[in-house]
């Protein structure tokens, strides 16, 4: 099993062994950053970080990861500054950029778009979010966070709350956790339910799934994963207006459920978690965001064939 040259496009492509290997390397990266700050593992590499959709955490943590590995980034930070604006296809852009760099990280709005690039180029491609499709690096940093917060990934009851239809993070998280014997509670308004192929895919894998619209059901889990209603994916503004604010987790709600529940959110939050939750010891979302650097270092090093041993 080698990661060298491999694309990271979805978590469906990763088996349990792959995931455990990635998490092991992530822990090594975290330890190495604490002692050395900046490593020289990828000092002869250049990485393209192409973000054609808004991002703070994913883009900045990838760029930080590139620097901490000793590599150099080239960056597109918004669609307007790339030739996508002129009508260039993803495949053409990929072919061009692949001639400049050793690895491509791409976020863009088209579901399956990262695969279009990966199919067109020889360098490894990492999907930083493909529209309402998948967000595999987020899911892997979520697993790393859960492992650190709970001490295990095995046999956990995990509730995902909010926009499960358009929220790519929960799609990737479902596939990534499935090999660890979880139980899922999918909590969403009717219009924003988890896509049926994912629900049936989980059941086929033997994962018990409960679908509900009531957040109370989610509060008894081991982990609650809140998500933002994905405003940019709605075609009807009226529908967004009606659904925004569907779920707001506040301190009173947390205290009414499993008090040691680990509270996660991929961020950015709008109003899904009240700020009075932030100071609770089990509010893990900012720690979760920080873990993204180590996870992304691990993935970059693995696909470039230079992981710490
Ligand atoms: C998420 C995304 O972009 O899908 N953000 C992130 O990468 N941390 C979640 C979101 O935007 O709601």
PDB file of C-alpha atoms and ligand atoms in Angstrom:
ATOM      1  CA  UNK A   1       0.000   0.000   0.000  1.00  0.00           C
ATOM      2  CA  UNK A   2       1.697   3.154  -1.159  1.00  0.00           C
ATOM      3  CA  UNK A   3       0.305   6.645  -1.281  1.00  0.00           C
ATOM      4  CA  UNK A   4       2.999   7.926  -3.612  1.00  0.00           C
ATOM      5  CA  UNK A   5       1.390   9.634  -6.603  1.00  0.00           C
ATOM      6  CA  UNK A   6      -2.130   8.871  -5.385  1.00  0.00           C
ATOM      7  CA  UNK A   7      -5.035  11.313  -5.775  1.00  0.00           C
ATOM      8  CA  UNK A   8      -7.162  12.104  -2.710  1.00  0.00           C
ATOM      9  CA  UNK A   9     -10.589  12.790  -4.245  1.00  0.00           C
ATOM     10  CA  UNK A  10     -13.209  11.212  -1.983  1.00  0.00           C
ATOM     11  CA  UNK A  11     -13.229   9.284   1.284  1.00  0.00           C
ATOM     12  CA  UNK A  12     -15.075   6.482  -0.500  1.00  0.00           C
ATOM     13  CA  UNK A  13     -11.745   5.622  -2.150  1.00  0.00           C
ATOM     14  CA  UNK A  14     -10.012   5.092   1.211  1.00  0.00           C
ATOM     15  CA  UNK A  15     -10.137   1.874   3.221  1.00  0.00           C
ATOM     16  CA  UNK A  16      -9.630   1.536   6.975  1.00  0.00           C
ATOM     17  CA  UNK A  17      -5.941   0.714   6.588  1.00  0.00           C
ATOM     18  CA  UNK A  18      -5.391   3.840   4.452  1.00  0.00           C
ATOM     19  CA  UNK A  19      -7.169   6.028   6.983  1.00  0.00           C
ATOM     20  CA  UNK A  20      -5.216   4.649   9.944  1.00  0.00           C
ATOM     21  CA  UNK A  21      -1.954   5.166   8.043  1.00  0.00           C
ATOM     22  CA  UNK A  22      -2.894   8.796   7.285  1.00  0.00           C
ATOM     23  CA  UNK A  23      -3.821   9.435  10.936  1.00  0.00           C
ATOM     24  CA  UNK A  24      -0.554   7.873  12.128  1.00  0.00           C
ATOM     25  CA  UNK A  25       1.467  10.157   9.858  1.00  0.00           C
ATOM     26  CA  UNK A  26      -0.672  13.118  11.005  1.00  0.00           C
ATOM     27  CA  UNK A  27       0.300  12.484  14.643  1.00  0.00           C
ATOM     28  CA  UNK A  28       3.967  12.342  13.586  1.00  0.00           C
ATOM     29  CA  UNK A  29       3.594  15.641  11.759  1.00  0.00           C
ATOM     30  CA  UNK A  30       2.051  17.250  14.828  1.00  0.00           C
ATOM     31  CA  UNK A  31       4.930  16.056  17.015  1.00  0.00           C
ATOM     32  CA  UNK A  32       7.519  17.129  14.433  1.00  0.00           C
ATOM     33  CA  UNK A  33       6.037  20.635  14.133  1.00  0.00           C
ATOM     34  CA  UNK A  34       6.164  21.014  17.909  1.00  0.00           C
ATOM     35  CA  UNK A  35       9.865  20.210  18.013  1.00  0.00           C
ATOM     36  CA  UNK A  36      11.154  21.513  14.668  1.00  0.00           C
ATOM     37  CA  UNK A  37       8.526  24.122  13.579  1.00  0.00           C
ATOM     38  CA  UNK A  38       9.497  23.855   9.870  1.00  0.00           C
ATOM     39  CA  UNK A  39      10.616  20.565   8.301  1.00  0.00           C
ATOM     40  CA  UNK A  40      12.655  20.019   5.158  1.00  0.00           C
ATOM     41  CA  UNK A  41      10.762  16.932   3.924  1.00  0.00           C
ATOM     42  CA  UNK A  42       9.461  18.588   0.724  1.00  0.00           C
ATOM     43  CA  UNK A  43      12.120  21.287   0.335  1.00  0.00           C
ATOM     44  CA  UNK A  44      12.500  20.519  -3.384  1.00  0.00           C
ATOM     45  CA  UNK A  45       8.753  20.583  -4.188  1.00  0.00           C
ATOM     46  CA  UNK A  46       6.251  23.157  -5.404  1.00  0.00           C
ATOM     47  CA  UNK A  47       2.549  22.739  -4.618  1.00  0.00           C
ATOM     48  CA  UNK A  48      -0.324  24.506  -6.437  1.00  0.00           C
ATOM     49  CA  UNK A  49      -3.129  25.612  -4.094  1.00  0.00           C
ATOM     50  CA  UNK A  50      -5.992  26.552  -6.430  1.00  0.00           C
ATOM     51  CA  UNK A  51      -9.131  27.877  -4.752  1.00  0.00           C
ATOM     52  CA  UNK A  52     -11.898  28.864  -7.167  1.00  0.00           C
ATOM     53  CA  UNK A  53     -14.464  29.094  -4.325  1.00  0.00           C
ATOM     54  CA  UNK A  54     -14.265  31.011  -1.019  1.00  0.00           C
ATOM     55  CA  UNK A  55     -12.194  29.489   1.767  1.00  0.00           C
ATOM     56  CA  UNK A  56     -10.335  30.551   4.880  1.00  0.00           C
ATOM     57  CA  UNK A  57      -9.396  27.410   6.805  1.00  0.00           C
ATOM     58  CA  UNK A  58      -8.836  24.907   4.022  1.00  0.00           C
ATOM     59  CA  UNK A  59      -6.758  27.273   1.879  1.00  0.00           C
ATOM     60  CA  UNK A  60      -4.720  28.801   4.696  1.00  0.00           C
ATOM     61  CA  UNK A  61      -4.101  25.481   6.415  1.00  0.00           C
ATOM     62  CA  UNK A  62      -2.953  23.930   3.119  1.00  0.00           C
ATOM     63  CA  UNK A  63      -0.613  26.870   2.501  1.00  0.00           C
ATOM     64  CA  UNK A  64       0.659  26.604   6.095  1.00  0.00           C
ATOM     65  CA  UNK A  65       1.164  22.863   5.627  1.00  0.00           C
ATOM     66  CA  UNK A  66       3.159  23.485   2.441  1.00  0.00           C
ATOM     67  CA  UNK A  67       5.427  25.968   4.282  1.00  0.00           C
ATOM     68  CA  UNK A  68       5.849  23.703   7.320  1.00  0.00           C
ATOM     69  CA  UNK A  69       6.987  20.883   5.011  1.00  0.00           C
ATOM     70  CA  UNK A  70       9.621  23.180   3.526  1.00  0.00           C
ATOM     71  CA  UNK A  71       7.877  23.234   0.104  1.00  0.00           C
ATOM     72  CA  UNK A  72       6.822  26.345  -1.866  1.00  0.00           C
ATOM     73  CA  UNK A  73       3.196  27.135  -2.717  1.00  0.00           C
ATOM     74  CA  UNK A  74       1.795  28.833  -5.799  1.00  0.00           C
ATOM     75  CA  UNK A  75      -1.671  30.100  -5.033  1.00  0.00           C
ATOM     76  CA  UNK A  76      -4.900  31.060  -6.768  1.00  0.00           C
ATOM     77  CA  UNK A  77      -7.114  32.517  -4.050  1.00  0.00           C
ATOM     78  CA  UNK A  78     -10.264  33.311  -6.009  1.00  0.00           C
ATOM     79  CA  UNK A  79     -11.947  32.377  -9.262  1.00  0.00           C
ATOM     80  CA  UNK A  80     -11.779  35.920 -10.631  1.00  0.00           C
ATOM     81  CA  UNK A  81      -7.987  35.870 -10.766  1.00  0.00           C
ATOM     82  CA  UNK A  82      -7.761  32.632 -12.807  1.00  0.00           C
ATOM     83  CA  UNK A  83      -8.534  31.879 -16.440  1.00  0.00           C
ATOM     84  CA  UNK A  84     -11.566  29.850 -15.316  1.00  0.00           C
ATOM     85  CA  UNK A  85     -13.179  33.283 -15.582  1.00  0.00           C
ATOM     86  CA  UNK A  86     -12.298  33.359 -19.307  1.00  0.00           C
ATOM     87  CA  UNK A  87     -13.997  30.022 -19.872  1.00  0.00           C
ATOM     88  CA  UNK A  88     -10.989  27.700 -19.571  1.00  0.00           C
ATOM     89  CA  UNK A  89     -11.925  24.086 -18.798  1.00  0.00           C
ATOM     90  CA  UNK A  90     -10.777  22.394 -15.588  1.00  0.00           C
ATOM     91  CA  UNK A  91      -8.857  19.805 -17.619  1.00  0.00           C
ATOM     92  CA  UNK A  92      -6.922  22.477 -19.531  1.00  0.00           C
ATOM     93  CA  UNK A  93      -6.158  24.390 -16.367  1.00  0.00           C
ATOM     94  CA  UNK A  94      -4.999  21.177 -14.695  1.00  0.00           C
ATOM     95  CA  UNK A  95      -2.742  20.205 -17.612  1.00  0.00           C
ATOM     96  CA  UNK A  96      -1.140  23.625 -17.566  1.00  0.00           C
ATOM     97  CA  UNK A  97      -0.566  23.829 -13.821  1.00  0.00           C
ATOM     98  CA  UNK A  98       0.675  20.223 -13.645  1.00  0.00           C
ATOM     99  CA  UNK A  99       3.646  21.329 -15.747  1.00  0.00           C
ATOM    100  CA  UNK A 100       4.630  23.808 -13.029  1.00  0.00           C
ATOM    101  CA  UNK A 101       4.251  21.825  -9.813  1.00  0.00           C
ATOM    102  CA  UNK A 102       4.622  18.479  -8.016  1.00  0.00           C
ATOM    103  CA  UNK A 103       1.113  18.346  -6.526  1.00  0.00           C
ATOM    104  CA  UNK A 104      -2.223  20.149  -7.048  1.00  0.00           C
ATOM    105  CA  UNK A 105      -4.751  21.052  -4.358  1.00  0.00           C
ATOM    106  CA  UNK A 106      -8.026  22.252  -5.914  1.00  0.00           C
ATOM    107  CA  UNK A 107     -11.346  23.640  -4.640  1.00  0.00           C
ATOM    108  CA  UNK A 108     -13.974  24.452  -7.236  1.00  0.00           C
ATOM    109  CA  UNK A 109     -17.796  24.457  -7.435  1.00  0.00           C
ATOM    110  CA  UNK A 110     -18.439  21.494  -9.761  1.00  0.00           C
ATOM    111  CA  UNK A 111     -19.235  18.127  -8.166  1.00  0.00           C
ATOM    112  CA  UNK A 112     -16.676  15.680  -9.571  1.00  0.00           C
ATOM    113  CA  UNK A 113     -14.455  18.537 -10.830  1.00  0.00           C
ATOM    114  CA  UNK A 114     -11.370  17.423  -8.894  1.00  0.00           C
ATOM    115  CA  UNK A 115     -11.580  14.041 -10.648  1.00  0.00           C
ATOM    116  CA  UNK A 116     -11.750  15.765 -14.041  1.00  0.00           C
ATOM    117  CA  UNK A 117      -8.401  17.386 -13.251  1.00  0.00           C
ATOM    118  CA  UNK A 118      -6.940  14.209 -11.733  1.00  0.00           C
ATOM    119  CA  UNK A 119      -7.827  12.274 -14.896  1.00  0.00           C
ATOM    120  CA  UNK A 120      -6.071  14.889 -17.021  1.00  0.00           C
ATOM    121  CA  UNK A 121      -2.741  15.112 -15.163  1.00  0.00           C
ATOM    122  CA  UNK A 122       0.095  12.940 -13.849  1.00  0.00           C
ATOM    123  CA  UNK A 123       0.833  14.761 -10.591  1.00  0.00           C
ATOM    124  CA  UNK A 124      -1.232  13.879  -7.491  1.00  0.00           C
ATOM    125  CA  UNK A 125      -4.438  15.889  -7.030  1.00  0.00           C
ATOM    126  CA  UNK A 126      -6.038  16.594  -3.645  1.00  0.00           C
ATOM    127  CA  UNK A 127      -9.708  17.618  -3.577  1.00  0.00           C
ATOM    128  CA  UNK A 128     -10.187  20.651  -1.327  1.00  0.00           C
ATOM    129  CA  UNK A 129     -13.968  20.581  -1.874  1.00  0.00           C
ATOM    130  CA  UNK A 130     -15.908  19.943  -5.092  1.00  0.00           C
ATOM    131  CA  UNK A 131     -19.172  21.866  -4.840  1.00  0.00           C
ATOM    132  CA  UNK A 132     -21.791  19.885  -2.944  1.00  0.00           C
ATOM    133  CA  UNK A 133     -19.773  16.686  -3.558  1.00  0.00           C
ATOM    134  CA  UNK A 134     -16.995  15.767  -1.149  1.00  0.00           C
ATOM    135  CA  UNK A 135     -14.390  17.321   1.129  1.00  0.00           C
ATOM    136  CA  UNK A 136     -12.076  14.439   2.007  1.00  0.00           C
ATOM    137  CA  UNK A 137      -9.332  16.405   3.780  1.00  0.00           C
ATOM    138  CA  UNK A 138     -11.937  17.911   6.107  1.00  0.00           C
ATOM    139  CA  UNK A 139     -13.321  14.452   6.936  1.00  0.00           C
ATOM    140  CA  UNK A 140      -9.844  13.116   7.683  1.00  0.00           C
ATOM    141  CA  UNK A 141      -9.043  16.005  10.003  1.00  0.00           C
ATOM    142  CA  UNK A 142     -12.440  15.375  11.603  1.00  0.00           C
ATOM    143  CA  UNK A 143     -11.413  11.764  12.264  1.00  0.00           C
ATOM    144  CA  UNK A 144      -8.084  12.899  13.683  1.00  0.00           C
ATOM    145  CA  UNK A 145      -9.980  15.273  15.982  1.00  0.00           C
ATOM    146  CA  UNK A 146     -12.494  12.628  17.088  1.00  0.00           C
ATOM    147  CA  UNK A 147      -9.656  10.202  17.826  1.00  0.00           C
ATOM    148  CA  UNK A 148      -7.906  12.813  19.968  1.00  0.00           C
ATOM    149  CA  UNK A 149     -11.044  13.972  21.766  1.00  0.00           C
ATOM    150  CA  UNK A 150     -12.620  10.541  22.395  1.00  0.00           C
ATOM    151  CA  UNK A 151      -9.481   8.355  22.496  1.00  0.00           C
ATOM    152  CA  UNK A 152     -10.947   6.042  19.834  1.00  0.00           C
ATOM    153  CA  UNK A 153     -12.762   5.991  16.498  1.00  0.00           C
ATOM    154  CA  UNK A 154     -14.452   2.655  17.114  1.00  0.00           C
ATOM    155  CA  UNK A 155     -18.149   2.176  17.791  1.00  0.00           C
ATOM    156  CA  UNK A 156     -19.167   5.817  18.229  1.00  0.00           C
ATOM    157  CA  UNK A 157     -22.634   7.302  17.917  1.00  0.00           C
ATOM    158  CA  UNK A 158     -22.174  10.363  15.704  1.00  0.00           C
ATOM    159  CA  UNK A 159     -24.928  12.906  15.001  1.00  0.00           C
ATOM    160  CA  UNK A 160     -24.666  15.177  11.943  1.00  0.00           C
ATOM    161  CA  UNK A 161     -26.945  18.205  12.060  1.00  0.00           C
ATOM    162  CA  UNK A 162     -27.988  20.880   9.561  1.00  0.00           C
ATOM    163  CA  UNK A 163     -27.556  20.953   5.790  1.00  0.00           C
ATOM    164  CA  UNK A 164     -26.846  17.315   5.020  1.00  0.00           C
ATOM    165  CA  UNK A 165     -27.913  17.698   1.374  1.00  0.00           C
ATOM    166  CA  UNK A 166     -25.467  20.339   0.181  1.00  0.00           C
ATOM    167  CA  UNK A 167     -22.895  20.002   2.993  1.00  0.00           C
ATOM    168  CA  UNK A 168     -19.982  18.126   1.450  1.00  0.00           C
ATOM    169  CA  UNK A 169     -18.204  17.649   4.792  1.00  0.00           C
ATOM    170  CA  UNK A 170     -20.880  15.298   6.128  1.00  0.00           C
ATOM    171  CA  UNK A 171     -20.839  13.257   2.915  1.00  0.00           C
ATOM    172  CA  UNK A 172     -17.114  12.662   3.281  1.00  0.00           C
ATOM    173  CA  UNK A 173     -17.339  12.144   7.044  1.00  0.00           C
ATOM    174  CA  UNK A 174     -19.962   9.400   6.626  1.00  0.00           C
ATOM    175  CA  UNK A 175     -17.754   7.373   4.263  1.00  0.00           C
ATOM    176  CA  UNK A 176     -14.624   7.974   6.337  1.00  0.00           C
ATOM    177  CA  UNK A 177     -16.176   6.817   9.623  1.00  0.00           C
ATOM    178  CA  UNK A 178     -18.126   3.887   8.163  1.00  0.00           C
ATOM    179  CA  UNK A 179     -15.280   1.329   8.572  1.00  0.00           C
ATOM    180  CA  UNK A 180     -15.091   2.049  12.325  1.00  0.00           C
ATOM    181  CA  UNK A 181     -18.472   0.564  13.294  1.00  0.00           C
ATOM    182  CA  UNK A 182     -20.334   3.809  13.980  1.00  0.00           C
ATOM    183  CA  UNK A 183     -24.015   4.565  14.391  1.00  0.00           C
ATOM    184  CA  UNK A 184     -25.244   7.713  12.622  1.00  0.00           C
ATOM    185  CA  UNK A 185     -28.030  10.125  13.475  1.00  0.00           C
ATOM    186  CA  UNK A 186     -28.745  12.361  10.485  1.00  0.00           C
ATOM    187  CA  UNK A 187     -30.668  15.410  11.699  1.00  0.00           C
ATOM    188  CA  UNK A 188     -31.929  17.798   9.005  1.00  0.00           C
ATOM    189  CA  UNK A 189     -35.040  19.605   7.803  1.00  0.00           C
ATOM    190  CA  UNK A 190     -36.947  17.585   5.202  1.00  0.00           C
ATOM    191  CA  UNK A 191     -35.568  19.616   2.274  1.00  0.00           C
ATOM    192  CA  UNK A 192     -31.954  19.185   3.392  1.00  0.00           C
ATOM    193  CA  UNK A 193     -31.820  15.477   4.192  1.00  0.00           C
ATOM    194  CA  UNK A 194     -28.717  13.361   3.560  1.00  0.00           C
ATOM    195  CA  UNK A 195     -28.762  12.218  -0.116  1.00  0.00           C
ATOM    196  CA  UNK A 196     -30.414   8.806  -0.429  1.00  0.00           C
ATOM    197  CA  UNK A 197     -27.398   7.073  -2.076  1.00  0.00           C
ATOM    198  CA  UNK A 198     -25.312   7.927   0.987  1.00  0.00           C
ATOM    199  CA  UNK A 199     -27.991   6.720   3.434  1.00  0.00           C
ATOM    200  CA  UNK A 200     -28.391   3.434   1.558  1.00  0.00           C
ATOM    201  CA  UNK A 201     -24.616   3.168   1.109  1.00  0.00           C
ATOM    202  CA  UNK A 202     -24.217   3.364   4.884  1.00  0.00           C
ATOM    203  CA  UNK A 203     -26.901   0.738   5.479  1.00  0.00           C
ATOM    204  CA  UNK A 204     -25.242  -1.560   2.933  1.00  0.00           C
ATOM    205  CA  UNK A 205     -22.060  -1.230   4.954  1.00  0.00           C
ATOM    206  CA  UNK A 206     -23.994  -2.330   8.051  1.00  0.00           C
ATOM    207  CA  UNK A 207     -24.040   1.136   9.631  1.00  0.00           C
ATOM    208  CA  UNK A 208     -27.260   1.844  11.579  1.00  0.00           C
ATOM    209  CA  UNK A 209     -28.728   5.187  10.447  1.00  0.00           C
ATOM    210  CA  UNK A 210     -31.532   7.166  12.096  1.00  0.00           C
ATOM    211  CA  UNK A 211     -33.007  10.093  10.170  1.00  0.00           C
ATOM    212  CA  UNK A 212     -34.747  12.794  12.187  1.00  0.00           C
ATOM    213  CA  UNK A 213     -35.601  16.490  12.134  1.00  0.00           C
ATOM    214  CA  UNK A 214     -35.362  16.840  15.938  1.00  0.00           C
ATOM    215  CA  UNK A 215     -32.063  18.021  17.396  1.00  0.00           C
ATOM    216  CA  UNK A 216     -32.978  16.447  20.762  1.00  0.00           C
ATOM    217  CA  UNK A 217     -32.304  13.033  19.208  1.00  0.00           C
ATOM    218  CA  UNK A 218     -28.802  14.218  18.244  1.00  0.00           C
ATOM    219  CA  UNK A 219     -27.883  15.483  21.705  1.00  0.00           C
ATOM    220  CA  UNK A 220     -27.538  11.981  23.159  1.00  0.00           C
ATOM    221  CA  UNK A 221     -24.726  10.998  20.775  1.00  0.00           C
ATOM    222  CA  UNK A 222     -20.970  10.755  21.545  1.00  0.00           C
ATOM    223  CA  UNK A 223     -20.205  13.396  18.918  1.00  0.00           C
ATOM    224  CA  UNK A 224     -22.439  16.126  17.471  1.00  0.00           C
ATOM    225  CA  UNK A 225     -21.269  17.593  14.152  1.00  0.00           C
ATOM    226  CA  UNK A 226     -23.054  20.869  13.401  1.00  0.00           C
ATOM    227  CA  UNK A 227     -23.052  22.296   9.852  1.00  0.00           C
ATOM    228  CA  UNK A 228     -23.901  25.577   8.141  1.00  0.00           C
ATOM    229  CA  UNK A 229     -26.904  25.843   5.820  1.00  0.00           C
ATOM    230  CA  UNK A 230     -25.033  26.159   2.478  1.00  0.00           C
ATOM    231  CA  UNK A 231     -26.524  29.422   1.206  1.00  0.00           C
ATOM    232  CA  UNK A 232     -24.444  29.440  -1.993  1.00  0.00           C
ATOM    233  CA  UNK A 233     -25.948  26.124  -3.210  1.00  0.00           C
ATOM    234  CA  UNK A 234     -29.612  27.214  -3.136  1.00  0.00           C
ATOM    235  CA  UNK A 235     -31.323  28.166  -6.397  1.00  0.00           C
ATOM    236  CA  UNK A 236     -34.283  29.757  -4.549  1.00  0.00           C
ATOM    237  CA  UNK A 237     -33.373  32.578  -2.131  1.00  0.00           C
ATOM    238  CA  UNK A 238     -36.764  32.109  -0.478  1.00  0.00           C
ATOM    239  CA  UNK A 239     -35.962  28.505   0.421  1.00  0.00           C
ATOM    240  CA  UNK A 240     -32.693  29.537   2.072  1.00  0.00           C
ATOM    241  CA  UNK A 241     -34.460  32.280   4.035  1.00  0.00           C
ATOM    242  CA  UNK A 242     -36.960  29.736   5.312  1.00  0.00           C
ATOM    243  CA  UNK A 243     -34.363  27.152   6.292  1.00  0.00           C
ATOM    244  CA  UNK A 244     -31.578  29.309   7.711  1.00  0.00           C
ATOM    245  CA  UNK A 245     -31.445  29.156  11.483  1.00  0.00           C
ATOM    246  CA  UNK A 246     -33.080  25.690  11.469  1.00  0.00           C
ATOM    247  CA  UNK A 247     -30.807  24.515  14.283  1.00  0.00           C
ATOM    248  CA  UNK A 248     -28.988  26.586  16.862  1.00  0.00           C
ATOM    249  CA  UNK A 249     -27.007  24.667  19.457  1.00  0.00           C
ATOM    250  CA  UNK A 250     -26.804  26.647  22.689  1.00  0.00           C
ATOM    251  CA  UNK A 251     -25.583  25.873  26.170  1.00  0.00           C
ATOM    252  CA  UNK A 252     -29.007  24.964  27.475  1.00  0.00           C
ATOM    253  CA  UNK A 253     -29.441  22.362  24.744  1.00  0.00           C
ATOM    254  CA  UNK A 254     -25.971  20.891  25.356  1.00  0.00           C
ATOM    255  CA  UNK A 255     -26.767  20.619  29.069  1.00  0.00           C
ATOM    256  CA  UNK A 256     -30.053  18.847  28.305  1.00  0.00           C
ATOM    257  CA  UNK A 257     -28.292  15.997  26.493  1.00  0.00           C
ATOM    258  CA  UNK A 258     -25.097  13.958  26.910  1.00  0.00           C
ATOM    259  CA  UNK A 259     -22.981  16.492  28.792  1.00  0.00           C
ATOM    260  CA  UNK A 260     -19.702  15.021  27.566  1.00  0.00           C
ATOM    261  CA  UNK A 261     -20.754  15.095  23.897  1.00  0.00           C
ATOM    262  CA  UNK A 262     -17.882  16.266  21.658  1.00  0.00           C
ATOM    263  CA  UNK A 263     -19.092  19.334  19.752  1.00  0.00           C
ATOM    264  CA  UNK A 264     -17.675  19.767  16.250  1.00  0.00           C
ATOM    265  CA  UNK A 265     -18.246  22.066  13.266  1.00  0.00           C
ATOM    266  CA  UNK A 266     -16.133  22.363  10.093  1.00  0.00           C
ATOM    267  CA  UNK A 267     -16.576  26.167  10.316  1.00  0.00           C
ATOM    268  CA  UNK A 268     -17.363  28.837   9.254  1.00  0.00           C
ATOM    269  CA  UNK A 269     -20.375  29.039  11.567  1.00  0.00           C
ATOM    270  CA  UNK A 270     -23.141  31.499  10.936  1.00  0.00           C
ATOM    271  CA  UNK A 271     -25.459  30.958  13.902  1.00  0.00           C
ATOM    272  CA  UNK A 272     -25.512  27.162  14.297  1.00  0.00           C
ATOM    273  CA  UNK A 273     -23.579  27.245  17.564  1.00  0.00           C
ATOM    274  CA  UNK A 274     -24.229  30.026  20.078  1.00  0.00           C
ATOM    275  CA  UNK A 275     -21.045  31.655  21.373  1.00  0.00           C
ATOM    276  CA  UNK A 276     -21.913  30.612  24.948  1.00  0.00           C
ATOM    277  CA  UNK A 277     -20.967  27.063  23.892  1.00  0.00           C
ATOM    278  CA  UNK A 278     -17.405  28.103  22.980  1.00  0.00           C
ATOM    279  CA  UNK A 279     -16.017  27.994  26.507  1.00  0.00           C
ATOM    280  CA  UNK A 280     -17.231  24.447  27.235  1.00  0.00           C
ATOM    281  CA  UNK A 281     -14.348  21.965  27.501  1.00  0.00           C
ATOM    282  CA  UNK A 282     -16.048  19.706  24.934  1.00  0.00           C
ATOM    283  CA  UNK A 283     -16.412  22.477  22.302  1.00  0.00           C
ATOM    284  CA  UNK A 284     -13.794  21.075  19.921  1.00  0.00           C
ATOM    285  CA  UNK A 285     -14.302  23.142  16.743  1.00  0.00           C
ATOM    286  CA  UNK A 286     -11.315  25.456  16.989  1.00  0.00           C
ATOM    287  CA  UNK A 287      -9.021  22.569  17.959  1.00  0.00           C
ATOM    288  CA  UNK A 288     -10.543  20.756  14.962  1.00  0.00           C
ATOM    289  CA  UNK A 289      -9.574  23.637  12.631  1.00  0.00           C
ATOM    290  CA  UNK A 290      -6.003  23.659  13.975  1.00  0.00           C
ATOM    291  CA  UNK A 291      -5.632  19.912  13.397  1.00  0.00           C
ATOM    292  CA  UNK A 292      -6.129  20.615   9.688  1.00  0.00           C
ATOM    293  CA  UNK A 293      -2.524  21.732   9.261  1.00  0.00           C
ATOM    294  CA  UNK A 294      -1.049  18.426  10.496  1.00  0.00           C
ATOM    295  CA  UNK A 295      -3.506  16.332   8.493  1.00  0.00           C
ATOM    296  CA  UNK A 296      -2.777  18.287   5.317  1.00  0.00           C
ATOM    297  CA  UNK A 297       0.964  18.007   5.936  1.00  0.00           C
ATOM    298  CA  UNK A 298       0.531  14.235   6.208  1.00  0.00           C
ATOM    299  CA  UNK A 299      -1.443  13.984   2.963  1.00  0.00           C
ATOM    300  CA  UNK A 300       0.964  16.185   1.004  1.00  0.00           C
ATOM    301  CA  UNK A 301       3.985  14.234   2.257  1.00  0.00           C
ATOM    302  CA  UNK A 302       2.308  10.866   1.593  1.00  0.00           C
ATOM    303  CA  UNK A 303       1.238  11.624  -1.975  1.00  0.00           C
ATOM    304  CA  UNK A 304       4.670  13.142  -2.686  1.00  0.00           C
ATOM    305  CA  UNK A 305       6.268   9.917  -1.385  1.00  0.00           C
ATOM    306  CA  UNK A 306       8.067  11.544   1.533  1.00  0.00           C
ATOM    307  CA  UNK A 307       6.104  10.637   4.671  1.00  0.00           C
ATOM    308  CA  UNK A 308       7.921  10.493   8.024  1.00  0.00           C
ATOM    309  CA  UNK A 309       8.696   6.898   9.012  1.00  0.00           C
TER     310      UNK A 309
HETATM  311  C1  LIG B   1     -16.674  23.695   4.852  1.00  0.00           C
HETATM  312  C2  LIG B   1     -16.706  23.629   3.330  1.00  0.00           C
HETATM  313  O1  LIG B   1     -16.085  24.462   2.665  1.00  0.00           O
HETATM  314  O2  LIG B   1     -17.350  22.721   2.846  1.00  0.00           O
HETATM  315  N1  LIG B   1     -15.707  24.590   5.322  1.00  0.00           N
HETATM  316  C3  LIG B   1     -14.424  24.142   5.480  1.00  0.00           C
HETATM  317  O3  LIG B   1     -13.778  23.732   4.548  1.00  0.00           O
HETATM  318  N2  LIG B   1     -13.944  24.106   6.732  1.00  0.00           N
HETATM  319  C4  LIG B   1     -18.008  23.899   5.458  1.00  0.00           C
HETATM  320  C5  LIG B   1     -18.821  25.089   5.040  1.00  0.00           C
HETATM  321  O4  LIG B   1     -18.412  25.907   4.227  1.00  0.00           O
HETATM  322  O5  LIG B   1     -19.917  25.220   5.582  1.00  0.00           O
END
